Short mmCIF file of C-alpha atoms and ligand atoms in Angstrom, two decimals:
data_model
loop_
_atom_site.label_atom_id
_atom_site.label_comp_id
_atom_site.label_asym_id
_atom_site.label_seq_id
_atom_site.Cartn_x
_atom_site.Cartn_y
_atom_site.Cartn_z
CA MET A 27 78.34 92.59 61.91
CA PRO A 28 76.99 89.80 64.19
CA SER A 29 73.22 89.84 64.32
CA SER A 30 72.92 89.60 68.12
CA LEU A 31 74.87 91.54 70.76
CA ALA A 32 77.74 89.71 72.46
CA SER A 33 77.84 89.63 76.27
CA THR A 34 79.84 92.28 78.15
CA PRO A 35 83.59 91.77 77.62
CA ALA A 36 85.21 89.97 80.56
CA LEU A 37 87.63 91.40 83.11
CA ALA A 38 91.13 89.94 83.44
CA GLN A 39 91.50 86.73 85.44
CA ARG A 40 93.85 88.41 87.88
CA LEU A 41 91.01 90.56 89.23
CA ARG A 42 89.09 87.48 90.38
CA GLY A 43 90.98 86.81 93.59
CA VAL A 44 90.95 90.44 94.68
CA ALA A 45 88.06 91.05 97.01
CA SER A 46 86.42 94.42 97.17
CA SER A 47 85.96 95.31 100.81
CA PRO A 48 82.37 95.67 102.10
CA VAL A 49 83.86 98.05 104.65
CA ARG A 50 84.39 100.57 101.83
CA ASP A 51 80.65 101.06 101.52
CA LEU A 52 80.34 101.69 105.23
CA LEU A 53 83.23 104.09 105.20
CA ALA A 54 81.46 106.08 102.48
CA LEU A 55 79.10 107.07 105.30
CA LEU A 56 81.98 108.90 106.93
CA ASP A 57 81.47 111.93 104.81
CA ARG A 58 79.14 113.47 107.36
CA PRO A 59 80.73 116.36 109.25
CA GLU A 60 79.32 115.12 112.56
CA VAL A 61 81.32 111.87 112.35
CA ILE A 62 84.61 111.82 114.23
CA SER A 63 86.68 109.48 112.10
CA PHE A 64 89.58 107.41 113.38
CA ALA A 65 89.35 105.39 110.15
CA GLY A 66 91.47 107.02 107.43
CA GLY A 67 95.25 107.02 107.70
CA LEU A 68 95.33 110.71 106.87
CA PRO A 69 97.88 113.28 108.04
CA ALA A 70 96.42 116.38 109.70
CA PRO A 71 95.67 118.89 106.91
CA GLU A 72 96.01 121.92 109.22
CA LEU A 73 99.65 120.91 109.72
CA PHE A 74 100.54 120.95 106.01
CA ASP A 75 103.09 123.71 105.36
CA LEU A 76 100.77 125.41 102.87
CA ASP A 77 102.82 128.61 102.65
CA GLY A 78 106.10 126.76 102.16
CA ILE A 79 104.66 124.45 99.50
CA ARG A 80 102.96 127.35 97.69
CA ALA A 81 106.26 129.26 97.71
CA ALA A 82 108.08 126.23 96.30
CA PHE A 83 105.66 125.88 93.37
CA ASP A 84 105.84 129.62 92.80
CA ALA A 85 109.64 129.51 92.79
CA VAL A 86 109.97 126.68 90.27
CA LEU A 87 107.39 128.16 87.88
CA SER A 88 108.71 131.72 88.12
CA THR A 89 112.28 131.16 86.96
CA GLY A 90 113.64 130.78 83.44
CA ALA A 91 113.62 127.02 84.03
CA GLY A 92 109.86 127.14 84.68
CA ARG A 93 109.00 125.73 81.27
CA ARG A 94 111.42 122.84 81.73
CA HIS A 95 109.49 121.84 84.84
CA LEU A 96 106.38 121.45 82.70
CA GLN A 97 108.12 119.24 80.14
CA TYR A 98 108.57 115.45 79.90
CA ALA A 99 111.58 114.29 81.88
CA PRO A 100 113.69 111.17 82.60
CA THR A 101 111.99 108.24 84.33
CA GLU A 102 114.56 108.07 87.15
CA GLY A 103 113.34 111.38 88.55
CA ASP A 104 114.52 114.94 89.19
CA ARG A 105 118.24 114.86 89.99
CA ASP A 106 118.07 117.73 92.51
CA LEU A 107 115.27 115.96 94.35
CA ARG A 108 117.14 112.65 94.39
CA THR A 109 120.27 114.41 95.67
CA LEU A 110 118.37 116.06 98.52
CA VAL A 111 116.47 112.88 99.44
CA ALA A 112 119.69 110.82 99.35
CA ARG A 113 121.33 113.32 101.70
CA ARG A 114 118.46 113.06 104.19
CA MET A 115 118.57 109.25 104.05
CA THR A 116 122.33 109.27 104.60
CA ASP A 117 121.89 111.63 107.58
CA ARG A 118 119.35 109.18 109.02
CA GLY A 119 121.86 106.32 108.86
CA LEU A 120 121.22 104.74 105.45
CA PRO A 121 124.13 105.76 103.16
CA THR A 122 122.52 106.64 99.82
CA GLY A 123 123.51 108.46 96.62
CA PRO A 124 121.16 110.06 94.07
CA ASP A 125 121.82 107.24 91.60
CA ASP A 126 120.59 104.66 94.11
CA LEU A 127 117.08 106.16 93.93
CA LEU A 128 114.09 105.97 91.62
CA VAL A 129 111.41 108.59 92.24
CA THR A 130 107.92 107.06 92.34
CA THR A 131 104.38 108.41 92.24
CA GLY A 132 103.88 107.76 95.96
CA SER A 133 105.32 104.66 97.58
CA GLN A 134 102.16 102.87 96.47
CA GLN A 135 103.55 102.94 92.93
CA ALA A 136 106.79 101.40 94.18
CA LEU A 137 104.75 98.41 95.37
CA THR A 138 103.15 98.05 91.92
CA LEU A 139 106.52 98.32 90.19
CA LEU A 140 108.03 95.71 92.49
CA ALA A 141 105.10 93.38 91.83
CA THR A 142 105.59 93.87 88.06
CA ALA A 143 109.34 93.32 88.18
CA LEU A 144 109.53 90.46 90.69
CA LEU A 145 106.29 88.49 90.85
CA ASP A 146 105.21 85.89 88.33
CA PRO A 147 101.70 84.48 88.79
CA GLY A 148 101.80 82.00 91.67
CA ALA A 149 104.92 83.55 93.24
CA VAL A 150 104.92 83.51 97.02
CA VAL A 151 105.00 86.76 98.99
CA ALA A 152 105.47 86.55 102.77
CA VAL A 153 104.01 89.33 104.93
CA GLU A 154 103.80 90.05 108.62
CA GLU A 155 100.27 89.35 109.87
CA PRO A 156 98.44 91.74 109.90
CA THR A 157 99.80 94.13 107.27
CA TYR A 158 99.06 97.09 104.99
CA LEU A 159 95.85 96.43 103.11
CA ALA A 160 96.80 98.05 99.78
CA ALA A 161 100.06 96.07 99.67
CA LEU A 162 98.03 92.87 99.97
CA GLN A 163 95.80 94.05 97.12
CA CYS A 164 98.80 94.89 94.98
CA PHE A 165 100.43 91.46 95.44
CA GLN A 166 97.10 89.68 94.88
CA LEU A 167 96.54 91.66 91.66
CA ALA A 168 99.91 90.40 90.43
CA GLY A 169 98.63 86.85 90.93
CA ALA A 170 100.94 86.15 93.88
CA ARG A 171 100.08 83.84 96.77
CA VAL A 172 100.42 85.81 100.00
CA VAL A 173 101.56 83.82 103.03
CA PRO A 174 101.16 85.32 106.52
CA VAL A 175 103.97 85.25 109.09
CA ALA A 176 103.15 85.64 112.79
CA SER A 177 104.06 88.91 114.51
CA ASP A 178 103.92 90.22 118.06
CA ASP A 179 104.63 93.53 119.83
CA ASP A 180 108.22 93.45 118.49
CA GLY A 181 107.16 92.97 114.85
CA ILE A 182 107.50 89.90 112.65
CA ASP A 183 108.50 86.71 114.49
CA PRO A 184 111.86 85.46 113.08
CA ASP A 185 111.14 81.87 114.19
CA ASP A 186 107.88 81.75 112.26
CA LEU A 187 109.60 83.49 109.34
CA ALA A 188 112.30 80.78 109.37
CA ASP A 189 109.56 78.11 109.24
CA VAL A 190 107.79 79.83 106.34
CA LEU A 191 111.04 80.28 104.41
CA ALA A 192 111.95 76.62 104.94
CA ARG A 193 108.47 75.49 103.83
CA GLU A 194 107.75 77.82 100.88
CA ARG A 195 109.77 79.23 97.99
CA VAL A 196 109.33 82.86 99.03
CA THR A 197 110.21 85.41 96.32
CA LEU A 198 109.58 88.52 98.37
CA LEU A 199 109.13 89.42 102.03
CA TYR A 200 107.11 92.62 102.58
CA LEU A 201 107.49 94.49 105.86
CA VAL A 202 106.60 97.84 107.39
CA PRO A 203 109.28 97.52 110.09
CA THR A 204 108.83 100.93 111.73
CA PHE A 205 105.48 102.09 113.21
CA ALA A 206 103.62 99.61 111.04
CA ASN A 207 100.29 100.08 109.36
CA PRO A 208 97.99 98.85 110.90
CA THR A 209 99.61 97.87 114.23
CA GLY A 210 101.96 100.78 115.03
CA ARG A 211 104.61 98.19 115.99
CA THR A 212 108.35 98.49 115.37
CA LEU A 213 110.68 95.61 114.55
CA THR A 214 113.50 95.49 117.12
CA ALA A 215 117.15 95.87 116.06
CA GLU A 216 117.90 92.23 116.97
CA ARG A 217 115.02 91.01 114.84
CA ARG A 218 116.12 93.22 111.93
CA ALA A 219 119.48 91.45 111.98
CA ALA A 220 117.72 88.07 112.15
CA VAL A 221 115.39 88.94 109.23
CA ALA A 222 118.30 90.18 107.08
CA GLY A 223 120.23 86.99 107.87
CA LEU A 224 117.29 84.75 106.94
CA ALA A 225 116.65 86.66 103.70
CA ALA A 226 120.31 86.24 102.71
CA ARG A 227 120.22 82.54 103.56
CA TYR A 228 117.09 81.82 101.53
CA GLY A 229 117.75 84.27 98.66
CA THR A 230 114.61 86.33 99.29
CA TRP A 231 113.92 89.92 98.24
CA VAL A 232 112.88 92.12 101.15
CA VAL A 233 110.75 95.25 100.80
CA GLU A 234 111.15 97.68 103.69
CA ASP A 235 108.19 100.05 103.35
CA ASP A 236 108.98 103.07 105.53
CA PRO A 237 106.48 105.94 105.21
CA TYR A 238 106.23 106.46 109.00
CA GLY A 239 109.82 106.13 110.27
CA GLU A 240 110.35 109.88 110.79
CA LEU A 241 107.21 110.20 112.93
CA ARG A 242 108.79 109.09 116.22
CA TYR A 243 107.32 110.47 119.47
CA ARG A 244 109.58 108.73 122.00
CA GLY A 245 112.54 106.35 122.19
CA THR A 246 115.54 106.17 119.88
CA PRO A 247 115.54 105.41 116.14
CA VAL A 248 116.23 101.81 115.08
CA PRO A 249 118.59 101.46 112.08
CA ALA A 250 116.86 100.64 108.79
CA LEU A 251 116.59 97.03 107.70
CA ALA A 252 118.34 98.12 104.49
CA ALA A 253 121.32 99.22 106.62
CA GLN A 254 121.85 95.73 108.09
CA PRO A 255 125.04 93.90 107.07
CA GLY A 256 124.37 91.82 103.96
CA ALA A 257 121.17 93.71 103.12
CA ALA A 258 122.55 95.82 100.27
CA ASP A 259 121.91 93.35 97.47
CA ARG A 260 118.39 92.30 98.48
CA VAL A 261 116.55 94.92 100.57
CA VAL A 262 114.48 97.54 98.72
CA HIS A 263 113.74 100.57 100.91
CA LEU A 264 110.64 102.68 100.16
CA GLY A 265 110.24 106.29 101.28
CA SER A 266 107.47 108.84 100.86
CA PHE A 267 106.65 112.51 101.37
CA SER A 268 103.02 111.60 102.07
CA LYS A 269 103.24 111.61 105.86
CA VAL A 270 105.90 114.29 106.35
CA VAL A 271 105.03 116.83 103.61
CA ALA A 272 101.66 116.11 101.94
CA PRO A 273 100.11 112.97 100.39
CA GLY A 274 98.46 114.96 97.59
CA MET A 275 101.89 115.52 96.04
CA ARG A 276 102.07 111.76 95.37
CA LEU A 277 105.85 111.69 95.78
CA GLY A 278 107.82 108.70 96.94
CA TRP A 279 111.09 106.99 96.13
CA LEU A 280 112.72 103.61 96.24
CA ARG A 281 116.31 102.67 96.99
CA ALA A 282 117.23 99.42 95.27
CA PRO A 283 120.29 97.46 94.09
CA ALA A 284 121.39 98.60 90.59
CA GLU A 285 120.14 95.69 88.51
CA LEU A 286 116.70 95.63 90.14
CA ARG A 287 116.47 99.42 89.94
CA ARG A 288 116.99 99.22 86.17
CA ALA A 289 114.15 96.69 85.87
CA LEU A 290 111.92 98.88 88.04
CA THR A 291 112.76 101.87 85.84
CA VAL A 292 111.55 99.95 82.77
CA ALA A 293 108.37 99.00 84.65
CA LYS A 294 107.85 102.66 85.56
CA GLN A 295 108.34 103.78 81.96
CA ALA A 296 105.49 101.49 81.01
CA ALA A 297 103.37 102.66 83.95
CA ASP A 298 103.59 106.47 83.71
CA LEU A 299 106.83 107.53 81.93
CA HIS A 300 107.80 109.57 84.98
CA THR A 301 106.39 111.19 88.11
CA SER A 302 105.03 114.74 87.68
CA THR A 303 107.95 117.00 86.74
CA VAL A 304 106.55 120.11 88.36
CA ASP A 305 105.73 118.32 91.62
CA GLN A 306 109.25 116.90 91.80
CA ALA A 307 110.80 120.29 91.09
CA ALA A 308 108.60 121.92 93.74
CA ALA A 309 109.53 119.22 96.26
CA ALA A 310 113.22 119.82 95.53
CA ALA A 311 112.73 123.58 95.95
CA TYR A 312 110.82 122.94 99.17
CA LEU A 313 113.56 120.69 100.57
CA GLY A 314 116.14 123.30 99.60
CA ALA A 315 114.34 126.26 101.16
CA ALA A 316 112.34 124.90 104.10
CA ASP A 317 113.64 123.22 107.24
CA LEU A 318 111.92 119.86 106.81
CA ASP A 319 113.51 118.50 109.99
CA ALA A 320 111.95 121.35 111.99
CA HIS A 321 108.61 120.74 110.25
CA VAL A 322 108.78 117.04 111.16
CA ARG A 323 109.62 117.94 114.77
CA GLY A 324 106.46 120.09 114.82
CA LEU A 325 104.40 117.19 113.43
CA CYS A 326 105.85 114.87 116.06
CA THR A 327 104.95 117.28 118.89
CA ALA A 328 101.37 117.59 117.64
CA TYR A 329 100.92 113.89 116.90
CA ALA A 330 102.44 112.84 120.25
CA ALA A 331 99.70 114.80 122.04
CA ARG A 332 97.08 113.11 119.82
CA ARG A 333 98.55 109.66 120.47
CA ASP A 334 98.52 110.42 124.21
CA ALA A 335 94.87 111.54 124.10
CA MET A 336 93.84 108.35 122.35
CA VAL A 337 95.86 105.99 124.54
CA ALA A 338 94.57 107.75 127.69
CA ALA A 339 90.96 107.25 126.52
CA LEU A 340 91.29 103.58 125.53
CA PRO A 341 90.79 101.94 128.97
CA ALA A 342 87.40 103.64 129.40
CA ALA A 343 86.33 103.28 125.75
CA LEU A 344 87.07 99.61 125.12
CA PRO A 345 85.41 96.75 127.02
CA ALA A 346 87.31 95.05 129.86
CA GLY A 347 89.65 92.40 128.50
CA SER A 348 90.55 94.42 125.38
CA THR A 349 94.21 94.82 124.38
CA TRP A 350 95.86 97.56 122.32
CA SER A 351 99.22 98.80 121.06
CA ASP A 352 100.82 101.93 122.54
CA PRO A 353 102.91 103.02 119.55
CA ASP A 354 106.17 104.99 119.83
CA GLY A 355 105.34 106.73 116.54
CA GLY A 356 103.38 106.61 113.31
CA MET A 357 99.63 107.06 113.02
CA PHE A 358 97.85 103.99 114.39
CA VAL A 359 96.66 102.17 117.48
CA TRP A 360 95.69 98.53 116.90
CA ALA A 361 93.19 97.05 119.32
CA ARG A 362 91.52 93.71 119.99
CA LEU A 363 88.17 93.25 121.71
CA PRO A 364 87.35 90.24 123.89
CA GLY A 365 84.57 87.66 123.61
CA GLY A 366 84.37 86.85 119.89
CA ALA A 367 83.54 90.41 118.82
CA ASP A 368 83.19 91.17 115.09
CA THR A 369 84.34 94.75 114.57
CA ALA A 370 82.75 94.96 111.08
CA ASP A 371 79.34 94.64 112.81
CA LEU A 372 80.39 97.05 115.53
CA LEU A 373 81.31 99.68 112.91
CA ARG A 374 77.60 100.05 112.08
CA THR A 375 76.85 100.78 115.73
CA ALA A 376 79.80 103.14 115.96
CA LEU A 377 78.61 105.08 112.90
CA ALA A 378 75.19 105.43 114.54
CA HIS A 379 77.12 107.12 117.39
CA ASP A 380 78.98 109.34 114.86
CA VAL A 381 82.39 107.76 115.32
CA ALA A 382 84.36 105.51 112.94
CA PHE A 383 87.30 103.11 112.87
CA VAL A 384 88.56 100.48 110.42
CA PRO A 385 87.69 96.84 111.21
CA GLY A 386 90.83 94.69 111.31
CA ALA A 387 89.82 91.76 109.07
CA PRO A 388 90.98 93.16 105.68
CA PHE A 389 94.52 93.66 106.99
CA HIS A 390 94.95 89.89 107.29
CA ALA A 391 96.49 87.65 104.62
CA GLY A 392 95.42 84.50 106.47
CA PRO A 393 92.22 83.75 108.40
CA PRO A 394 91.23 87.16 109.78
CA ASP A 395 91.01 88.04 113.45
CA ARG A 396 87.62 89.77 113.34
CA ALA A 397 87.92 91.12 116.87
CA THR A 398 90.63 93.59 115.81
CA LEU A 399 90.34 97.23 114.76
CA ARG A 400 92.59 100.10 113.69
CA LEU A 401 92.30 103.59 115.14
CA SER A 402 94.16 106.49 113.54
CA PHE A 403 95.03 109.33 115.91
CA THR A 404 96.62 111.89 113.58
CA THR A 405 93.66 113.54 111.88
CA ASN A 406 91.83 114.86 114.97
CA THR A 407 92.86 117.28 117.70
CA PRO A 408 93.24 115.89 121.25
CA ASP A 409 89.84 117.32 122.27
CA ARG A 410 88.08 115.73 119.30
CA ILE A 411 89.88 112.46 120.05
CA THR A 412 88.64 112.53 123.64
CA GLU A 413 85.08 113.21 122.42
CA GLY A 414 85.32 110.53 119.70
CA MET A 415 86.64 107.93 122.14
CA ALA A 416 83.76 108.72 124.54
CA ARG A 417 81.35 108.06 121.64
CA LEU A 418 83.18 104.83 120.87
CA GLY A 419 82.83 103.82 124.51
CA ARG A 420 79.05 104.39 124.33
CA ALA A 421 78.85 102.46 121.04
CA LEU A 422 80.74 99.46 122.43
CA ARG A 423 78.83 99.33 125.74
CA PRO A 424 76.64 96.21 125.77
N1 PMP B 13 102.81 101.93 102.54
C1 PMP B 13 102.16 102.04 103.70
C2 PMP B 13 102.53 101.12 104.82
C3 PMP B 13 101.16 102.99 103.85
O1 PMP B 13 100.52 103.07 105.02
C4 PMP B 13 100.85 103.85 102.77
C5 PMP B 13 99.78 104.91 102.85
N2 PMP B 13 98.80 104.76 103.74
C6 PMP B 13 101.55 103.68 101.58
C7 PMP B 13 102.53 102.72 101.50
C8 PMP B 13 101.27 104.52 100.37
O2 PMP B 13 101.73 105.80 100.56
P1 PMP B 13 101.98 106.84 99.40
O3 PMP B 13 101.06 107.98 99.69
O4 PMP B 13 103.42 107.20 99.52
O5 PMP B 13 101.68 106.18 98.10
#
């Protein structure tokens, strides 16, 4: 035994570059019932189909097969669930079979598996700027260098992407092409074709993260990036039940070319063996018994009214000269304040007025635009949104 105590064991190097967000501490203050929060990207809990989900769990645990659903199971995922998910994807214009899919513990796990399977330390990941915060964290944890690509109201800019691809050896391009987090923007069909063409030309993997695509409140669906000609051997499409059924089930899936899917399956074995058997069985029972399309239509009706309430309140709530997105679907409005505002500072003032949002800086891979903020409109009713936006207006008044 050494005579003196050694210092605390060190953390892994890879954790060094991953910043913890100071905003997290502020958001901990949200837990007061008087705060109207536009911060979390949470679906509305009162719209969960509690009866349908309870019935599905009851059904799978009440049959003779009930014990099987409590047992270990193959990593690839429940075959009935994959069959039902593949059918829905095919109906939505992305031809898919059950064997094309790997069930994941939320689509967040798919991001981790992709980072494990594809990213060596120092690998370059290109992302639209701004992008989903937890994807940035995931790529940074893998030791990747994340390079931002400019985007506008139509999504990622193919010209800037072409420049980045010509300049850097990009291993993976990460996109949320439909109703993006945090901007709410959708990549146009023309740009999808351009992105697929560029990825094929430069030999880049593309991750199409699509948790929001079914939440469309107006306009017509745009075909998936994975459905573009030439995309089949390089685009990985991620889906999730989190926004259309319930995030607590932690159920997602990925659709990937065969060879990559096998590597991702090995990575998943090492991560968690498989996603919860009973949750997968219940989800399959739910998809078999409930009318998920009708449920999603109900969500869209409710969320459209919430989006409208928020967008209607923005001109009075934000200072003159502000800009914002008016999303066709999803959960978020992205706004920018004029005059060198720093929304992290303004969050303190907003919380003093019992209203919250997420400052935009952490969504940036490059130098952050601190005048930006994300407002989620799904968690509150239209009346609460109107009240919350009035509070925000008072908080932002000079
Ligand atoms: N991707 C994006 C773009 C998201 O917004 C989220 C959740 N906020 C996820 C992935 C993770 O979702 P899941 O619950 O399926 O893990």
